Amino acid sequence: MTTTKKNASLGLFASVQLALFLLCLLASTSIIGTIVPQNNPAAFYVERYGAATARFFQLLDIPDMYNSWWFLGLLTLFAVNLIVCSADRIPQVIRLVRRDSLAIAPEQLEKFPLRSERHLVEDVPAAAARVTTLLRRHGWHARTAPLNPGLLCCAEKGKWSRFGVYVVHCSILVILAGALLGSSAVAHKVFRNPLFAFKGSVMLPEGERTAHIFAHKGGERLDLGFALRCDDFTIEYYGNGMPKTYRSTVTVFDGGAPVQTTDIEVNRPLTYKGVTFYQSSYHPFQEYRVALKKQDGSAATTARISAARQMDWPEGGVSYGIINRESQGEVTRRLKIWFTDNQGEPSVFWVNADQEAAIERPSGIYLLTIGQRYATGLQATKDPGVWLVYGGCLLMLVGLYIAFFLSHRRIYVYMQPDETGCHLLFAGDANKNKVGFENNFAQLINKLDSNT
Amino acid sequence: MDSSQLFGIAMIAYLLAAAFYLGLFLFKVERIGLVGTLLALGGTCAQTAAIGLRWHESYQLGVGHAPLTNMYESLVFFAWCTSCFYLALEYRFKTRIMGAFVMPCVAMAMAYASFSDRIDSQINPLIPALQSNWLIAHVVTCFIGYAAFAVAGGLGLMYLLKQSAATRPNRSGRGMTDALPSVQVIDDLTHKTIVFGFMWLSAGIITGAVWANEAWGTYWSWDPKETWSIITWFLYALTLHARFTRGWRGRRIAWLAILGFIAVFFTYFGVNFLLSGLHSYGSA
Ligand code: HEM
């Protein structure tokens, strides 16, 4: 099929051999990035592999191989292969699907893989009625046409399933297109608008507000067009000390006014104006937030204190401080508090972080909550391609189902008059699951036998 | 009775089933095979109950979640899926002898889950990253795929055995492999099993991607587990294309089925124990 030079390269791209080769290459090269740690600073590679190897790695972009020119090149070839190969074959399939199945010569029926012959003692119209009723009763759409000197009946199922493969191939392209649309590199270089698609993060201390985040690639500062305030960050623990919940309570400010207050947890992100915020990390400060009030409600205060520093609350007439801490890493789990209203001995007790403690003093009961101050680490993502990717995934599952589990099946019955009645030639074929179809075919003919 | 005792019973049933299936393969006495099937069935029932019970126990501990969240639970689930898949195949295609190639794998998975000191069988509460309904969808779809690929790998092995016996004229009268189905039947079954597994692996990768996007804001980050799953996927896509379009049959497909299962195995174990990444809860 290849006569000119142009056709030769087209022929290459239309070939399945190339597809097999590319699949092989993609599978084997992908392994590299699972062995060589990705996206570390240059010094890491020098230290781990030596200067010469590290230089070689840099040359081939191994430290970021899934974004390297050669890997993306392979993916591009793969996509081109897929497009050309499918475009090359789809016209044939369209022709095949649109062809009138009744326009077939009797000689061709002889070549069908499944054939069976029968004789009925009735004329052709009666036999035709019998056959078409049987086929229809079993869900086949049967049509007939005269074919000298008798009648041809054709029943078909699943003609459109021949497109299943191309649905799968198309879905791969849709997914790739979605990935491109959501890539920050494309946003930069093609759309020249870093805000079109980005991935970044921000570390936001409790009580503070920000209107920008920092991109992961290059650390560029991106202005969101609205602001986010972290009102509170909490960690909850299970009884055995494992973390149960990381939760940030945030308020969105748009045009200077607060528009919504929401909790962000792992697996429960917040989306506002196309930007999605994920709970991704946190940072504990060695500083504590105190909420203190008298139980009768006559006075209340909040404060920020450090450890081993005395704090006075003149309106309440008390002084307090942290005299000891129990920590896991940088996270304080329990605190030892010293508390006095200058009447009698001071109270000294342990309290869990963020848990309210009631302190009985001669001057009344005080309620104290003390917890560490955190910054919450939020990842912020804008990915306009994600729905394309999801659509492609859905399309792929549908396509795979069609391609694998549905097949194009045909049954022909050629009825010819003879001396004693009517001669029937059954012919059938299926493009997939031939064994299953063979059984169907035989069962249908058995039904006919037992009905006559 | 608690779930760990039931898991123990299931493990013993599987070990015995594997022994009986191997006995069937060696001695070709149909009754031995029947005992193997009954044991496998019993083991699967016990394990079904055990999984249900473990689920229930997790609620009693106040940390209720489906038992699919750590290496132990996933191994157990893998064994269960493989055993179910195998039994369905045995019932449908009436070829008991395949058990000699599949059941040892099931028994080994259970034994490894129970005895390896790298694997913690305690019911633990879910860390925040795992608190998602996508967890169930992801694990279930992946493991149905893995189970099918395990069976396909066993079938590939069976094909190679049968074929090498057929090409080498037998000196000692009747060969061991006479009882195996014909190479055509094995070849066809291998293919069908791979097709089935490929559907589920695709679904598994997709549910994983959706979940990753929900939890971390990226549906694909090329972490080692993701990468190995896509390598496996490429490999099976290659196998299917070679068959559909290049007409590969028999030996080559059998080898690819085995190679594919090695890739599955590495995706599942190798990545957890040898490489690092977001998914490595197994080594914790
Ligand atoms: C460069 C990439 C690819 C090319 C050029 C390609 C080409 C082809 C061709 C020519 C066929 C045969 C169609 C026919 O027999 O009429 C086919 C079948 C198929 N391809 Fe691909 N393919 C590629 C990648 C993929 C990938 C990655 C998948 C993964 C899901 C896939 C899934 C399928 C399926 C399911 C079939 C069905 C075969 C059948 O039922 O006859 N293809 N492909």
PDB file of N, CA, C and O and ligand atoms in Angstrom, chain A residues 12-20 22-23 26 75 77-86 89 93 161-162 164-166 168-169 171-172 396 399-406 431-432, chain B residues 191 198 202 233-234 236-238 240-241 243-245, ligand 1:
ATOM      1  N   LEU A  12       4.331   3.317   8.327  1.00  0.00           N
ATOM      2  CA  LEU A  12       4.979   2.985   9.592  1.00  0.00           C
ATOM      3  C   LEU A  12       4.070   3.348  10.756  1.00  0.00           C
ATOM      4  O   LEU A  12       3.832   2.570  11.671  1.00  0.00           O
ATOM      5  N   PHE A  13       3.502   4.578  10.665  1.00  0.00           N
ATOM      6  CA  PHE A  13       2.664   5.028  11.770  1.00  0.00           C
ATOM      7  C   PHE A  13       1.330   4.306  11.817  1.00  0.00           C
ATOM      8  O   PHE A  13       0.651   4.313  12.831  1.00  0.00           O
ATOM      9  N   ALA A  14       0.950   3.704  10.691  1.00  0.00           N
ATOM     10  CA  ALA A  14      -0.317   2.976  10.692  1.00  0.00           C
ATOM     11  C   ALA A  14      -0.126   1.533  11.134  1.00  0.00           C
ATOM     12  O   ALA A  14      -1.084   0.779  11.211  1.00  0.00           O
ATOM     13  N   SER A  15       1.108   1.167  11.460  1.00  0.00           N
ATOM     14  CA  SER A  15       1.354  -0.255  11.727  1.00  0.00           C
ATOM     15  C   SER A  15       1.201  -0.587  13.201  1.00  0.00           C
ATOM     16  O   SER A  15       1.497   0.225  14.068  1.00  0.00           O
ATOM     17  N   VAL A  16       0.734  -1.789  13.444  1.00  0.00           N
ATOM     18  CA  VAL A  16       0.602  -2.232  14.821  1.00  0.00           C
ATOM     19  C   VAL A  16       1.965  -2.642  15.374  1.00  0.00           C
ATOM     20  O   VAL A  16       2.201  -2.579  16.577  1.00  0.00           O
ATOM     21  N   GLN A  17       2.889  -3.037  14.483  1.00  0.00           N
ATOM     22  CA  GLN A  17       4.236  -3.359  14.968  1.00  0.00           C
ATOM     23  C   GLN A  17       4.825  -2.197  15.742  1.00  0.00           C
ATOM     24  O   GLN A  17       5.417  -2.369  16.798  1.00  0.00           O
ATOM     25  N   LEU A  18       4.646  -0.993  15.188  1.00  0.00           N
ATOM     26  CA  LEU A  18       5.167   0.179  15.883  1.00  0.00           C
ATOM     27  C   LEU A  18       4.492   0.316  17.237  1.00  0.00           C
ATOM     28  O   LEU A  18       5.137   0.626  18.245  1.00  0.00           O
ATOM     29  N   ALA A  19       3.172   0.066  17.271  1.00  0.00           N
ATOM     30  CA  ALA A  19       2.442   0.168  18.540  1.00  0.00           C
ATOM     31  C   ALA A  19       3.016  -0.806  19.563  1.00  0.00           C
ATOM     32  O   ALA A  19       3.252  -0.446  20.720  1.00  0.00           O
ATOM     33  N   LEU A  20       3.275  -2.039  19.100  1.00  0.00           N
ATOM     34  CA  LEU A  20       3.835  -3.034  20.019  1.00  0.00           C
ATOM     35  C   LEU A  20       5.202  -2.588  20.511  1.00  0.00           C
ATOM     36  O   LEU A  20       5.528  -2.678  21.696  1.00  0.00           O
ATOM     37  N   LEU A  22       6.340   0.476  20.704  1.00  0.00           N
ATOM     38  CA  LEU A  22       6.222   1.624  21.610  1.00  0.00           C
ATOM     39  C   LEU A  22       5.713   1.200  22.988  1.00  0.00           C
ATOM     40  O   LEU A  22       6.194   1.694  24.014  1.00  0.00           O
ATOM     41  N   LEU A  23       4.775   0.289  23.005  1.00  0.00           N
ATOM     42  CA  LEU A  23       4.268  -0.193  24.298  1.00  0.00           C
ATOM     43  C   LEU A  23       5.406  -0.828  25.095  1.00  0.00           C
ATOM     44  O   LEU A  23       5.566  -0.594  26.290  1.00  0.00           O
ATOM     45  N   LEU A  26       7.770   1.985  26.255  1.00  0.00           N
ATOM     46  CA  LEU A  26       7.186   2.759  27.357  1.00  0.00           C
ATOM     47  C   LEU A  26       7.238   1.956  28.653  1.00  0.00           C
ATOM     48  O   LEU A  26       7.607   2.477  29.705  1.00  0.00           O
ATOM     49  N   LEU A  75       5.628   9.378  24.203  1.00  0.00           N
ATOM     50  CA  LEU A  75       4.172   9.474  24.350  1.00  0.00           C
ATOM     51  C   LEU A  75       3.542  10.112  23.120  1.00  0.00           C
ATOM     52  O   LEU A  75       2.465   9.701  22.672  1.00  0.00           O
ATOM     53  N   LEU A  77       4.770  10.020  20.041  1.00  0.00           N
ATOM     54  CA  LEU A  77       4.792   9.002  18.982  1.00  0.00           C
ATOM     55  C   LEU A  77       3.637   8.021  19.165  1.00  0.00           C
ATOM     56  O   LEU A  77       2.958   7.646  18.210  1.00  0.00           O
ATOM     57  N   PHE A  78       3.445   7.633  20.401  1.00  0.00           N
ATOM     58  CA  PHE A  78       2.372   6.701  20.741  1.00  0.00           C
ATOM     59  C   PHE A  78       1.022   7.268  20.293  1.00  0.00           C
ATOM     60  O   PHE A  78       0.225   6.578  19.658  1.00  0.00           O
ATOM     61  N   ALA A  79       0.801   8.549  20.616  1.00  0.00           N
ATOM     62  CA  ALA A  79      -0.464   9.182  20.239  1.00  0.00           C
ATOM     63  C   ALA A  79      -0.604   9.265  18.719  1.00  0.00           C
ATOM     64  O   ALA A  79      -1.670   8.966  18.165  1.00  0.00           O
ATOM     65  N   VAL A  80       0.477   9.643  18.041  1.00  0.00           N
ATOM     66  CA  VAL A  80       0.415   9.749  16.577  1.00  0.00           C
ATOM     67  C   VAL A  80       0.120   8.388  15.970  1.00  0.00           C
ATOM     68  O   VAL A  80      -0.722   8.239  15.085  1.00  0.00           O
ATOM     69  N   ASN A  81       0.809   7.382  16.489  1.00  0.00           N
ATOM     70  CA  ASN A  81       0.601   6.018  16.034  1.00  0.00           C
ATOM     71  C   ASN A  81      -0.871   5.623  16.169  1.00  0.00           C
ATOM     72  O   ASN A  81      -1.489   5.091  15.246  1.00  0.00           O
ATOM     73  N   LEU A  82      -1.403   5.948  17.344  1.00  0.00           N
ATOM     74  CA  LEU A  82      -2.790   5.600  17.634  1.00  0.00           C
ATOM     75  C   LEU A  82      -3.745   6.299  16.664  1.00  0.00           C
ATOM     76  O   LEU A  82      -4.680   5.694  16.130  1.00  0.00           O
ATOM     77  N   ILE A  83      -3.477   7.579  16.416  1.00  0.00           N
ATOM     78  CA  ILE A  83      -4.358   8.341  15.525  1.00  0.00           C
ATOM     79  C   ILE A  83      -4.281   7.801  14.102  1.00  0.00           C
ATOM     80  O   ILE A  83      -5.298   7.475  13.480  1.00  0.00           O
ATOM     81  N   VAL A  84      -3.046   7.679  13.598  1.00  0.00           N
ATOM     82  CA  VAL A  84      -2.883   7.268  12.204  1.00  0.00           C
ATOM     83  C   VAL A  84      -3.429   5.866  11.995  1.00  0.00           C
ATOM     84  O   VAL A  84      -4.161   5.592  11.043  1.00  0.00           O
ATOM     85  N   CYS A  85      -3.090   4.994  12.930  1.00  0.00           N
ATOM     86  CA  CYS A  85      -3.505   3.602  12.816  1.00  0.00           C
ATOM     87  C   CYS A  85      -5.028   3.491  12.802  1.00  0.00           C
ATOM     88  O   CYS A  85      -5.602   2.771  11.982  1.00  0.00           O
ATOM     89  N   SER A  86      -5.663   4.230  13.707  1.00  0.00           N
ATOM     90  CA  SER A  86      -7.131   4.157  13.758  1.00  0.00           C
ATOM     91  C   SER A  86      -7.747   4.810  12.532  1.00  0.00           C
ATOM     92  O   SER A  86      -8.684   4.276  11.933  1.00  0.00           O
ATOM     93  N   ARG A  89      -7.885   2.639   9.608  1.00  0.00           N
ATOM     94  CA  ARG A  89      -8.778   1.481   9.596  1.00  0.00           C
ATOM     95  C   ARG A  89     -10.254   1.820   9.717  1.00  0.00           C
ATOM     96  O   ARG A  89     -11.105   1.030   9.315  1.00  0.00           O
ATOM     97  N   VAL A  93     -14.050  -0.038   8.503  1.00  0.00           N
ATOM     98  CA  VAL A  93     -15.096  -0.489   9.420  1.00  0.00           C
ATOM     99  C   VAL A  93     -16.417   0.182   9.071  1.00  0.00           C
ATOM    100  O   VAL A  93     -17.471  -0.464   9.058  1.00  0.00           O
ATOM    101  N   SER A 161     -20.618  -2.943  17.458  1.00  0.00           N
ATOM    102  CA  SER A 161     -19.543  -3.285  18.391  1.00  0.00           C
ATOM    103  C   SER A 161     -18.187  -3.254  17.689  1.00  0.00           C
ATOM    104  O   SER A 161     -17.158  -3.218  18.339  1.00  0.00           O
ATOM    105  N   ARG A 162     -18.201  -3.253  16.366  1.00  0.00           N
ATOM    106  CA  ARG A 162     -16.928  -3.168  15.648  1.00  0.00           C
ATOM    107  C   ARG A 162     -16.209  -1.853  15.907  1.00  0.00           C
ATOM    108  O   ARG A 162     -15.018  -1.723  15.640  1.00  0.00           O
ATOM    109  N   GLY A 164     -15.969  -0.597  18.913  1.00  0.00           N
ATOM    110  CA  GLY A 164     -15.509  -0.607  20.307  1.00  0.00           C
ATOM    111  C   GLY A 164     -14.025  -0.308  20.453  1.00  0.00           C
ATOM    112  O   GLY A 164     -13.610   0.498  21.285  1.00  0.00           O
ATOM    113  N   VAL A 165     -13.234  -0.959  19.614  1.00  0.00           N
ATOM    114  CA  VAL A 165     -11.785  -0.758  19.648  1.00  0.00           C
ATOM    115  C   VAL A 165     -11.443   0.721  19.484  1.00  0.00           C
ATOM    116  O   VAL A 165     -10.570   1.254  20.173  1.00  0.00           O
ATOM    117  N   TYR A 166     -12.170   1.355  18.588  1.00  0.00           N
ATOM    118  CA  TYR A 166     -11.823   2.752  18.305  1.00  0.00           C
ATOM    119  C   TYR A 166     -12.301   3.669  19.421  1.00  0.00           C
ATOM    120  O   TYR A 166     -11.736   4.730  19.634  1.00  0.00           O
ATOM    121  N   VAL A 168     -11.992   2.749  22.488  1.00  0.00           N
ATOM    122  CA  VAL A 168     -10.865   2.629  23.429  1.00  0.00           C
ATOM    123  C   VAL A 168      -9.718   3.531  22.984  1.00  0.00           C
ATOM    124  O   VAL A 168      -9.167   4.303  23.775  1.00  0.00           O
ATOM    125  N   HIS A 169      -9.356   3.434  21.710  1.00  0.00           N
ATOM    126  CA  HIS A 169      -8.227   4.231  21.224  1.00  0.00           C
ATOM    127  C   HIS A 169      -8.509   5.722  21.375  1.00  0.00           C
ATOM    128  O   HIS A 169      -7.642   6.497  21.767  1.00  0.00           O
ATOM    129  N   SER A 171     -10.451   7.036  23.561  1.00  0.00           N
ATOM    130  CA  SER A 171     -10.439   7.409  24.975  1.00  0.00           C
ATOM    131  C   SER A 171      -9.024   7.707  25.444  1.00  0.00           C
ATOM    132  O   SER A 171      -8.803   8.610  26.259  1.00  0.00           O
ATOM    133  N   ILE A 172      -8.051   6.966  24.930  1.00  0.00           N
ATOM    134  CA  ILE A 172      -6.654   7.225  25.312  1.00  0.00           C
ATOM    135  C   ILE A 172      -6.268   8.633  24.878  1.00  0.00           C
ATOM    136  O   ILE A 172      -5.629   9.388  25.627  1.00  0.00           O
ATOM    137  N   MET A 396     -13.121   4.817  28.155  1.00  0.00           N
ATOM    138  CA  MET A 396     -12.264   3.646  28.013  1.00  0.00           C
ATOM    139  C   MET A 396     -12.958   2.401  28.552  1.00  0.00           C
ATOM    140  O   MET A 396     -12.944   1.342  27.915  1.00  0.00           O
ATOM    141  N   GLY A 399     -15.640   1.436  26.182  1.00  0.00           N
ATOM    142  CA  GLY A 399     -15.038   0.901  24.959  1.00  0.00           C
ATOM    143  C   GLY A 399     -14.472  -0.494  25.169  1.00  0.00           C
ATOM    144  O   GLY A 399     -14.639  -1.377  24.331  1.00  0.00           O
ATOM    145  N   LEU A 400     -13.798  -0.692  26.309  1.00  0.00           N
ATOM    146  CA  LEU A 400     -13.223  -2.010  26.580  1.00  0.00           C
ATOM    147  C   LEU A 400     -14.336  -3.046  26.680  1.00  0.00           C
ATOM    148  O   LEU A 400     -14.210  -4.158  26.161  1.00  0.00           O
ATOM    149  N   TYR A 401     -15.429  -2.652  27.322  1.00  0.00           N
ATOM    150  CA  TYR A 401     -16.542  -3.594  27.437  1.00  0.00           C
ATOM    151  C   TYR A 401     -17.055  -3.970  26.048  1.00  0.00           C
ATOM    152  O   TYR A 401     -17.221  -5.156  25.726  1.00  0.00           O
ATOM    153  N   ILE A 402     -17.267  -2.956  25.212  1.00  0.00           N
ATOM    154  CA  ILE A 402     -17.766  -3.232  23.862  1.00  0.00           C
ATOM    155  C   ILE A 402     -16.771  -4.096  23.093  1.00  0.00           C
ATOM    156  O   ILE A 402     -17.121  -5.098  22.472  1.00  0.00           O
ATOM    157  N   ALA A 403     -15.494  -3.698  23.166  1.00  0.00           N
ATOM    158  CA  ALA A 403     -14.488  -4.382  22.359  1.00  0.00           C
ATOM    159  C   ALA A 403     -14.307  -5.832  22.796  1.00  0.00           C
ATOM    160  O   ALA A 403     -14.067  -6.706  21.975  1.00  0.00           O
ATOM    161  N   PHE A 404     -14.432  -6.078  24.077  1.00  0.00           N
ATOM    162  CA  PHE A 404     -14.127  -7.418  24.556  1.00  0.00           C
ATOM    163  C   PHE A 404     -15.347  -8.324  24.646  1.00  0.00           C
ATOM    164  O   PHE A 404     -15.259  -9.518  24.448  1.00  0.00           O
ATOM    165  N   PHE A 405     -16.475  -7.759  25.000  1.00  0.00           N
ATOM    166  CA  PHE A 405     -17.584  -8.641  25.353  1.00  0.00           C
ATOM    167  C   PHE A 405     -18.741  -8.599  24.367  1.00  0.00           C
ATOM    168  O   PHE A 405     -19.677  -9.377  24.488  1.00  0.00           O
ATOM    169  N   LEU A 406     -18.726  -7.696  23.409  1.00  0.00           N
ATOM    170  CA  LEU A 406     -19.773  -7.717  22.397  1.00  0.00           C
ATOM    171  C   LEU A 406     -19.131  -8.123  21.076  1.00  0.00           C
ATOM    172  O   LEU A 406     -17.962  -7.851  20.833  1.00  0.00           O
ATOM    173  N   ASN A 431     -17.319 -12.108  14.780  1.00  0.00           N
ATOM    174  CA  ASN A 431     -15.931 -11.641  14.731  1.00  0.00           C
ATOM    175  C   ASN A 431     -15.193 -11.886  16.045  1.00  0.00           C
ATOM    176  O   ASN A 431     -13.995 -11.701  16.129  1.00  0.00           O
ATOM    177  N   LYS A 432     -15.928 -12.285  17.081  1.00  0.00           N
ATOM    178  CA  LYS A 432     -15.283 -12.612  18.358  1.00  0.00           C
ATOM    179  C   LYS A 432     -16.070 -13.689  19.070  1.00  0.00           C
ATOM    180  O   LYS A 432     -17.178 -14.006  18.665  1.00  0.00           O
TER     181      LYS A 432
ATOM    182  N   HIS B 191      -6.308 -16.497  27.339  1.00  0.00           N
ATOM    183  CA  HIS B 191      -6.675 -15.240  26.692  1.00  0.00           C
ATOM    184  C   HIS B 191      -7.898 -14.612  27.366  1.00  0.00           C
ATOM    185  O   HIS B 191      -7.900 -13.427  27.697  1.00  0.00           O
ATOM    186  N   PHE B 198      -7.742  -7.515  32.379  1.00  0.00           N
ATOM    187  CA  PHE B 198      -7.380  -6.206  31.825  1.00  0.00           C
ATOM    188  C   PHE B 198      -8.478  -5.178  32.078  1.00  0.00           C
ATOM    189  O   PHE B 198      -8.201  -4.027  32.428  1.00  0.00           O
ATOM    190  N   SER B 202      -7.740  -1.953  34.377  1.00  0.00           N
ATOM    191  CA  SER B 202      -8.023  -0.600  33.883  1.00  0.00           C
ATOM    192  C   SER B 202      -8.909   0.136  34.872  1.00  0.00           C
ATOM    193  O   SER B 202      -8.643   1.285  35.235  1.00  0.00           O
ATOM    194  N   TRP B 233      -0.025  -2.593  32.888  1.00  0.00           N
ATOM    195  CA  TRP B 233      -1.110  -2.341  31.928  1.00  0.00           C
ATOM    196  C   TRP B 233      -0.579  -2.334  30.498  1.00  0.00           C
ATOM    197  O   TRP B 233      -1.146  -2.940  29.601  1.00  0.00           O
ATOM    198  N   PHE B 234       0.563  -1.662  30.299  1.00  0.00           N
ATOM    199  CA  PHE B 234       1.206  -1.651  28.969  1.00  0.00           C
ATOM    200  C   PHE B 234       1.502  -3.071  28.515  1.00  0.00           C
ATOM    201  O   PHE B 234       1.270  -3.442  27.364  1.00  0.00           O
ATOM    202  N   TYR B 236       0.101  -5.924  29.363  1.00  0.00           N
ATOM    203  CA  TYR B 236      -1.072  -6.693  28.954  1.00  0.00           C
ATOM    204  C   TYR B 236      -1.700  -6.119  27.678  1.00  0.00           C
ATOM    205  O   TYR B 236      -2.223  -6.867  26.857  1.00  0.00           O
ATOM    206  N   ALA B 237      -1.640  -4.794  27.511  1.00  0.00           N
ATOM    207  CA  ALA B 237      -2.136  -4.212  26.258  1.00  0.00           C
ATOM    208  C   ALA B 237      -1.323  -4.780  25.098  1.00  0.00           C
ATOM    209  O   ALA B 237      -1.856  -5.133  24.046  1.00  0.00           O
ATOM    210  N   LEU B 238      -0.020  -4.887  25.322  1.00  0.00           N
ATOM    211  CA  LEU B 238       0.872  -5.467  24.321  1.00  0.00           C
ATOM    212  C   LEU B 238       0.455  -6.899  24.004  1.00  0.00           C
ATOM    213  O   LEU B 238       0.332  -7.300  22.841  1.00  0.00           O
ATOM    214  N   LEU B 240      -2.439  -8.331  24.399  1.00  0.00           N
ATOM    215  CA  LEU B 240      -3.720  -8.404  23.687  1.00  0.00           C
ATOM    216  C   LEU B 240      -3.558  -8.002  22.232  1.00  0.00           C
ATOM    217  O   LEU B 240      -4.106  -8.638  21.331  1.00  0.00           O
ATOM    218  N   HIS B 241      -2.771  -6.944  21.986  1.00  0.00           N
ATOM    219  CA  HIS B 241      -2.579  -6.517  20.601  1.00  0.00           C
ATOM    220  C   HIS B 241      -1.823  -7.550  19.792  1.00  0.00           C
ATOM    221  O   HIS B 241      -2.122  -7.769  18.627  1.00  0.00           O
ATOM    222  N   ARG B 243      -1.933 -10.597  20.116  1.00  0.00           N
ATOM    223  CA  ARG B 243      -2.843 -11.685  19.773  1.00  0.00           C
ATOM    224  C   ARG B 243      -3.869 -11.257  18.732  1.00  0.00           C
ATOM    225  O   ARG B 243      -4.075 -11.925  17.725  1.00  0.00           O
ATOM    226  N   PHE B 244      -4.484 -10.091  18.971  1.00  0.00           N
ATOM    227  CA  PHE B 244      -5.547  -9.650  18.067  1.00  0.00           C
ATOM    228  C   PHE B 244      -5.025  -9.342  16.678  1.00  0.00           C
ATOM    229  O   PHE B 244      -5.640  -9.662  15.687  1.00  0.00           O
ATOM    230  N   THR B 245      -3.892  -8.662  16.638  1.00  0.00           N
ATOM    231  CA  THR B 245      -3.496  -8.109  15.349  1.00  0.00           C
ATOM    232  C   THR B 245      -2.332  -8.843  14.713  1.00  0.00           C
ATOM    233  O   THR B 245      -2.182  -8.812  13.506  1.00  0.00           O
TER     234      THR B 245
HETATM  235  C1  HEM C   1      -0.050   3.194  19.590  1.00  0.00           C
HETATM  236  C2  HEM C   1      -1.047   2.690  20.105  1.00  0.00           C
HETATM  237  C3  HEM C   1      -2.043   1.718  19.520  1.00  0.00           C
HETATM  238  C4  HEM C   1      -2.292   1.343  18.233  1.00  0.00           C
HETATM  239  C5  HEM C   1      -1.630   1.843  16.993  1.00  0.00           C
HETATM  240  C6  HEM C   1      -3.317   0.367  18.265  1.00  0.00           C
HETATM  241  C7  HEM C   1      -3.838  -0.282  17.168  1.00  0.00           C
HETATM  242  C8  HEM C   1      -4.781  -1.261  17.216  1.00  0.00           C
HETATM  243  C9  HEM C   1      -5.279  -1.986  16.120  1.00  0.00           C
HETATM  244  C10 HEM C   1      -4.837  -1.814  14.716  1.00  0.00           C
HETATM  245  C11 HEM C   1      -6.192  -2.840  16.565  1.00  0.00           C
HETATM  246  C12 HEM C   1      -6.937  -3.862  15.752  1.00  0.00           C
HETATM  247  C13 HEM C   1      -8.232  -3.399  15.281  1.00  0.00           C
HETATM  248  C14 HEM C   1      -8.864  -4.438  14.458  1.00  0.00           C
HETATM  249  O1  HEM C   1      -8.475  -5.602  14.563  1.00  0.00           O
HETATM  250  O2  HEM C   1      -9.752  -4.084  13.706  1.00  0.00           O
HETATM  251  C15 HEM C   1      -6.303  -2.652  17.934  1.00  0.00           C
HETATM  252  C16 HEM C   1      -7.152  -3.337  18.749  1.00  0.00           C
HETATM  253  C17 HEM C   1      -7.343  -3.042  20.061  1.00  0.00           C
HETATM  254  N1  HEM C   1      -6.662  -2.112  20.792  1.00  0.00           N
HETATM  255 FE1  HEM C   1      -5.212  -0.940  20.156  1.00  0.00          FE
HETATM  256  N2  HEM C   1      -3.691   0.190  19.551  1.00  0.00           N
HETATM  257  C18 HEM C   1      -2.919   1.013  20.334  1.00  0.00           C
HETATM  258  C19 HEM C   1      -2.954   1.146  21.684  1.00  0.00           C
HETATM  259  C20 HEM C   1      -3.883   0.558  22.464  1.00  0.00           C
HETATM  260  C21 HEM C   1      -3.897   0.629  23.856  1.00  0.00           C
HETATM  261  C22 HEM C   1      -2.887   1.365  24.735  1.00  0.00           C
HETATM  262  C23 HEM C   1      -4.956  -0.052  24.274  1.00  0.00           C
HETATM  263  C24 HEM C   1      -5.308  -0.211  25.695  1.00  0.00           C
HETATM  264  C25 HEM C   1      -6.408  -0.348  26.189  1.00  0.00           C
HETATM  265  C26 HEM C   1      -5.626  -0.594  23.112  1.00  0.00           C
HETATM  266  C27 HEM C   1      -6.748  -1.394  23.117  1.00  0.00           C
HETATM  267  C28 HEM C   1      -7.167  -2.148  22.059  1.00  0.00           C
HETATM  268  C29 HEM C   1      -8.194  -3.109  22.127  1.00  0.00           C
HETATM  269  C30 HEM C   1      -9.019  -3.458  23.351  1.00  0.00           C
HETATM  270  C31 HEM C   1      -8.315  -3.690  20.889  1.00  0.00           C
HETATM  271  C32 HEM C   1      -9.343  -4.747  20.566  1.00  0.00           C
HETATM  272  C33 HEM C   1      -8.971  -5.741  19.581  1.00  0.00           C
HETATM  273  C34 HEM C   1     -10.167  -6.464  19.091  1.00  0.00           C
HETATM  274  O3  HEM C   1     -11.123  -6.648  19.832  1.00  0.00           O
HETATM  275  O4  HEM C   1     -10.138  -6.855  17.902  1.00  0.00           O
HETATM  276  N3  HEM C   1      -4.946  -0.177  22.020  1.00  0.00           N
HETATM  277  N4  HEM C   1      -5.436  -1.685  18.348  1.00  0.00           N
END
